Amino acid sequence: AQTVTQSQPEMSVQEAETVTLSCTYDTSENNYYLFWYKQPPSRQMILVIRQEAYKQQNATENRFSVNFQKAAKSFSLKISDSQLGDTAMYFCAYMIYNQGGKLIFGQGTELSVKP
Amino acid sequence: EADIYQTPRYLVIGTGKKITLECSQTMGHDKMYWYQQDPGMELHLIHYSYGVNSTEKGDLSSESTVSRIRTEHFPLTLESARPSHTSQYLCASTPTTLGAGTEAFFGQGTRLTVV
């Protein structure tokens, strides 16, 4: 079965500090994309960062970076210099390349950034 | 923000009523999706479409139906709403060709409550 596991239902971090959200996944496919999406309260789901599975280099996007361990099927998100606006639900997801764009999501991690 | 729109944002309706949730995108994407999201839980794919006159059921069984008569429009219908249909429904789209830079774009969601 294709699954995504986010083992941290809730996390909190002080403003300006660093936090890491964990994600593991299970697929027998070799070509896929990994994503972290952010869903602020009552607002639109938006992409935080993406990683192509064939790339060994970890993706970075400003304060956001990932630690992609393909053999371990692990895809954690690090948020540096946390800001109040980072408070949101974060979903890890993957998309199999030849399965048409369907996303498999994890359960989500609710992140609170405290002043 | 992504050019994908859902209406209504919030809907409270009585049991047995027929409802249609609207989703439109102006990006010219052939692929569109409906995800169901229960409170505090992961998203599950309930319907998808790869183009006009193409619709398929997703991984999570749903009593809803969809249609795709125009590329930009992907409405979801419940013929007879029940309290068990209470949930958030998210519409999404992806580009026709998946590759480097692929992402799914999401609407703001419709929060449905059936009383």
Tab-separated table of C-alpha atoms in Angstrom:
chain	number	residue	atom	x	y	z
A	1	ALA	CA	0.000	0.000	0.000
A	2	GLN	CA	1.122	3.510	-0.703
A	3	THR	CA	1.209	5.489	2.531
A	4	VAL	CA	2.619	8.615	4.098
A	5	THR	CA	3.210	8.875	7.844
A	6	GLN	CA	3.662	12.064	9.806
A	7	SER	CA	4.336	10.988	13.364
A	8	GLN	CA	4.004	14.428	14.972
A	9	PRO	CA	0.323	15.507	15.123
A	10	GLU	CA	1.240	18.805	16.813
A	11	MET	CA	4.399	20.809	17.286
A	12	SER	CA	5.255	24.212	18.621
A	13	VAL	CA	8.286	26.420	18.244
A	14	GLN	CA	9.363	29.801	19.467
A	15	GLU	CA	9.584	32.583	16.953
A	16	ALA	CA	13.030	32.782	15.292
A	17	GLU	CA	13.935	29.217	16.231
A	18	THR	CA	14.274	26.164	14.010
A	19	VAL	CA	11.856	23.253	13.822
A	20	THR	CA	11.889	19.978	11.920
A	21	LEU	CA	8.784	18.118	10.820
A	22	SER	CA	9.180	14.445	10.040
A	23	CYS	CA	7.653	12.379	7.255
A	24	THR	CA	8.121	8.832	6.060
A	25	TYR	CA	6.480	7.236	3.081
A	26	ASP	CA	6.141	3.880	1.468
A	27	THR	CA	6.062	3.190	-2.240
A	28	SER	CA	7.543	0.589	-4.541
A	29	GLU	CA	7.794	3.120	-7.357
A	30	ASN	CA	11.111	4.673	-8.312
A	31	ASN	CA	9.965	7.868	-10.037
A	32	TYR	CA	7.971	10.201	-7.857
A	33	TYR	CA	7.812	13.689	-6.423
A	34	LEU	CA	7.639	14.658	-2.776
A	35	PHE	CA	5.955	17.749	-1.434
A	36	TRP	CA	5.350	19.718	1.681
A	37	TYR	CA	2.124	21.702	1.582
A	38	LYS	CA	1.031	24.340	4.084
A	39	GLN	CA	-2.604	24.917	5.022
A	40	PRO	CA	-3.088	28.028	7.191
A	41	PRO	CA	-6.322	28.216	9.194
A	42	SER	CA	-9.250	28.772	6.819
A	43	ARG	CA	-6.917	29.523	3.948
A	44	GLN	CA	-5.754	27.933	0.751
A	45	MET	CA	-3.358	24.994	0.642
A	46	ILE	CA	-0.085	26.176	-0.836
A	47	LEU	CA	3.134	24.492	-1.835
A	48	VAL	CA	6.079	24.986	0.506
A	49	ILE	CA	8.729	22.902	-1.203
A	50	ARG	CA	9.079	20.022	-3.661
A	51	GLN	CA	11.703	17.342	-4.268
A	52	GLU	CA	12.137	15.149	-7.307
A	53	ALA	CA	13.076	11.635	-6.157
A	54	TYR	CA	15.769	11.297	-8.821
A	55	LYS	CA	17.652	14.288	-7.410
A	56	GLN	CA	20.086	13.558	-4.618
A	57	GLN	CA	20.515	17.198	-3.647
A	58	ASN	CA	18.106	18.345	-0.970
A	59	ALA	CA	15.701	21.064	-2.032
A	60	THR	CA	15.790	24.453	-0.357
A	61	GLU	CA	13.415	27.377	-0.605
A	62	ASN	CA	14.483	30.388	1.460
A	63	ARG	CA	13.907	29.403	5.133
A	64	PHE	CA	12.591	25.971	4.186
A	65	SER	CA	14.753	22.964	3.428
A	66	VAL	CA	14.300	19.224	3.306
A	67	ASN	CA	16.333	16.217	4.316
A	68	PHE	CA	15.541	13.598	1.692
A	69	GLN	CA	16.747	10.087	2.426
A	70	LYS	CA	15.515	7.959	-0.460
A	71	ALA	CA	16.706	4.602	0.846
A	72	ALA	CA	15.066	5.236	4.199
A	73	LYS	CA	11.986	6.763	2.508
A	74	SER	CA	12.233	9.772	4.738
A	75	PHE	CA	11.443	13.377	3.826
A	76	SER	CA	11.667	15.833	6.711
A	77	LEU	CA	11.057	19.586	6.529
A	78	LYS	CA	13.227	22.081	8.369
A	79	ILE	CA	11.930	25.572	8.981
A	80	SER	CA	14.605	28.041	10.029
A	81	ASP	CA	13.981	31.403	11.698
A	82	SER	CA	10.337	30.490	12.333
A	83	GLN	CA	7.835	33.290	11.871
A	84	LEU	CA	4.322	33.754	13.243
A	85	GLY	CA	3.000	33.370	9.704
A	86	ASP	CA	4.373	29.846	9.589
A	87	THR	CA	1.598	28.744	11.943
A	88	ALA	CA	-0.394	26.244	9.895
A	89	MET	CA	-1.119	22.623	9.193
A	90	TYR	CA	1.707	21.034	7.207
A	91	PHE	CA	1.093	18.058	4.971
A	92	CYS	CA	3.693	15.774	3.476
A	93	ALA	CA	2.640	14.181	0.183
A	94	TYR	CA	3.973	12.324	-2.802
A	95	MET	CA	2.961	11.966	-6.416
A	96	ILE	CA	3.874	8.973	-8.545
A	97	TYR	CA	5.225	10.126	-11.891
A	98	ASN	CA	3.165	7.794	-14.091
A	99	GLN	CA	-0.036	7.938	-12.056
A	100	GLY	CA	-1.328	11.212	-13.357
A	101	GLY	CA	-0.808	13.772	-10.644
A	102	LYS	CA	-2.732	12.150	-7.802
A	103	LEU	CA	-1.351	13.029	-4.390
A	104	ILE	CA	-1.041	10.703	-1.396
A	105	PHE	CA	-1.088	12.736	1.809
A	106	GLY	CA	0.079	12.202	5.345
A	107	GLN	CA	-2.054	12.979	8.367
A	108	GLY	CA	-0.622	16.440	8.814
A	109	THR	CA	1.357	18.206	11.533
A	110	GLU	CA	-0.169	21.238	13.199
A	111	LEU	CA	2.615	23.749	13.798
A	112	SER	CA	2.231	26.657	16.183
A	113	VAL	CA	4.823	29.413	16.222
A	114	LYS	CA	4.779	31.242	19.535
A	115	PRO	CA	5.923	34.836	20.040
B	1	GLU	CA	-2.227	32.758	-5.504
B	2	ALA	CA	-3.375	29.947	-7.756
B	3	ASP	CA	-6.177	30.594	-10.237
B	4	ILE	CA	-8.503	27.920	-8.940
B	5	TYR	CA	-11.756	28.840	-7.263
B	6	GLN	CA	-14.331	27.030	-5.227
B	7	THR	CA	-17.814	28.125	-4.293
B	8	PRO	CA	-19.357	28.262	-1.839
B	9	ARG	CA	-16.684	28.537	0.865
B	10	TYR	CA	-19.130	27.462	3.555
B	11	LEU	CA	-22.438	25.630	3.226
B	12	VAL	CA	-24.901	24.453	5.867
B	13	ILE	CA	-27.705	22.397	4.428
B	14	GLY	CA	-30.441	20.067	5.567
B	15	THR	CA	-30.482	16.313	5.158
B	16	GLY	CA	-31.839	15.112	1.844
B	17	LYS	CA	-31.025	18.239	-0.133
B	18	LYS	CA	-29.182	18.093	-3.435
B	19	ILE	CA	-26.027	20.192	-3.545
B	20	THR	CA	-23.371	21.058	-6.087
B	21	LEU	CA	-19.933	22.279	-5.122
B	22	GLU	CA	-18.336	24.364	-7.825
B	23	CYS	CA	-14.679	24.352	-8.877
B	24	SER	CA	-13.152	26.341	-11.697
B	25	GLN	CA	-9.586	26.966	-12.817
B	26	THR	CA	-8.202	29.389	-15.365
B	27	MET	CA	-4.797	27.770	-15.842
B	28	GLY	CA	-5.830	25.487	-18.694
B	29	HIS	CA	-5.004	22.361	-16.703
B	30	ASP	CA	-6.411	19.129	-18.059
B	31	LYS	CA	-6.074	17.264	-14.766
B	32	MET	CA	-8.408	18.095	-11.883
B	33	TYR	CA	-9.127	16.426	-8.555
B	34	TRP	CA	-11.470	16.434	-5.575
B	35	TYR	CA	-10.101	15.622	-2.128
B	36	GLN	CA	-12.121	15.133	1.047
B	37	GLN	CA	-10.627	16.353	4.303
B	38	ASP	CA	-12.213	15.542	7.635
B	39	PRO	CA	-11.330	17.886	10.539
B	40	GLY	CA	-7.731	17.477	11.637
B	41	MET	CA	-7.154	14.639	9.219
B	42	GLU	CA	-5.415	13.844	5.993
B	43	LEU	CA	-6.833	14.417	2.552
B	44	HIS	CA	-8.211	11.559	0.523
B	45	LEU	CA	-8.811	11.566	-3.219
B	46	ILE	CA	-12.469	10.968	-4.070
B	47	HIS	CA	-12.633	11.906	-7.782
B	48	TYR	CA	-10.311	12.913	-10.581
B	49	SER	CA	-10.460	13.848	-14.231
B	50	TYR	CA	-7.792	13.904	-16.914
B	51	GLY	CA	-9.818	15.919	-19.370
B	52	VAL	CA	-13.232	16.711	-20.793
B	53	ASN	CA	-15.675	13.803	-20.498
B	54	SER	CA	-13.166	11.870	-18.365
B	55	THR	CA	-13.958	11.141	-14.707
B	56	GLU	CA	-12.730	8.451	-12.342
B	57	LYS	CA	-13.319	7.513	-8.736
B	58	GLY	CA	-10.485	8.009	-6.301
B	59	ASP	CA	-9.101	5.951	-3.460
B	60	LEU	CA	-11.811	6.898	-0.951
B	61	SER	CA	-15.310	5.751	-1.760
B	62	SER	CA	-17.768	8.628	-2.014
B	63	GLU	CA	-21.468	8.924	-2.738
B	64	SER	CA	-20.808	12.117	-4.657
B	65	THR	CA	-20.586	12.359	-8.429
B	66	VAL	CA	-18.617	14.662	-10.714
B	67	SER	CA	-18.784	15.867	-14.280
B	68	ARG	CA	-16.291	17.454	-16.675
B	69	ILE	CA	-18.030	19.111	-19.564
B	70	ARG	CA	-15.554	21.977	-19.854
B	71	THR	CA	-11.823	21.962	-19.196
B	72	GLU	CA	-12.027	24.717	-16.633
B	73	HIS	CA	-14.989	23.420	-14.663
B	74	PHE	CA	-15.217	20.339	-12.367
B	75	PRO	CA	-18.336	20.385	-10.187
B	76	LEU	CA	-19.118	17.832	-7.478
B	77	THR	CA	-22.715	16.850	-6.717
B	78	LEU	CA	-24.402	15.137	-3.808
B	79	GLU	CA	-27.904	14.016	-4.802
B	80	SER	CA	-29.105	13.617	-1.217
B	81	ALA	CA	-26.924	15.112	1.484
B	82	ARG	CA	-26.497	13.265	4.786
B	83	PRO	CA	-24.736	14.221	8.033
B	84	SER	CA	-21.987	11.721	7.152
B	85	HIS	CA	-21.124	13.980	4.198
B	86	THR	CA	-20.091	16.757	6.579
B	87	SER	CA	-16.485	17.512	5.690
B	88	GLN	CA	-14.193	19.890	3.845
B	89	TYR	CA	-13.910	19.364	0.099
B	90	LEU	CA	-10.799	20.599	-1.712
B	91	CYS	CA	-10.510	20.926	-5.467
B	92	ALA	CA	-7.100	20.832	-7.137
B	93	SER	CA	-5.520	20.828	-10.575
B	94	THR	CA	-2.170	19.909	-12.092
B	95	PRO	CA	-0.574	20.755	-15.426
B	96	THR	CA	-1.228	18.472	-18.363
B	97	THR	CA	2.390	17.326	-18.517
B	98	LEU	CA	4.011	16.328	-15.257
B	99	GLY	CA	7.689	16.947	-14.883
B	100	ALA	CA	10.253	18.985	-13.027
B	101	GLY	CA	8.436	21.789	-11.310
B	102	THR	CA	5.167	19.879	-11.071
B	103	GLU	CA	2.812	20.868	-8.297
B	104	ALA	CA	-0.872	20.644	-7.529
B	105	PHE	CA	-2.786	23.894	-7.122
B	106	PHE	CA	-5.626	23.963	-4.641
B	107	GLY	CA	-8.803	25.938	-4.257
B	108	GLN	CA	-9.767	27.453	-0.914
B	109	GLY	CA	-12.085	24.570	-0.127
B	110	THR	CA	-15.765	24.206	0.661
B	111	ARG	CA	-16.661	23.404	4.235
B	112	LEU	CA	-19.919	21.461	4.104
B	113	THR	CA	-22.134	20.841	7.116
B	114	VAL	CA	-25.213	18.691	6.748
B	115	VAL	CA	-27.720	19.027	9.591
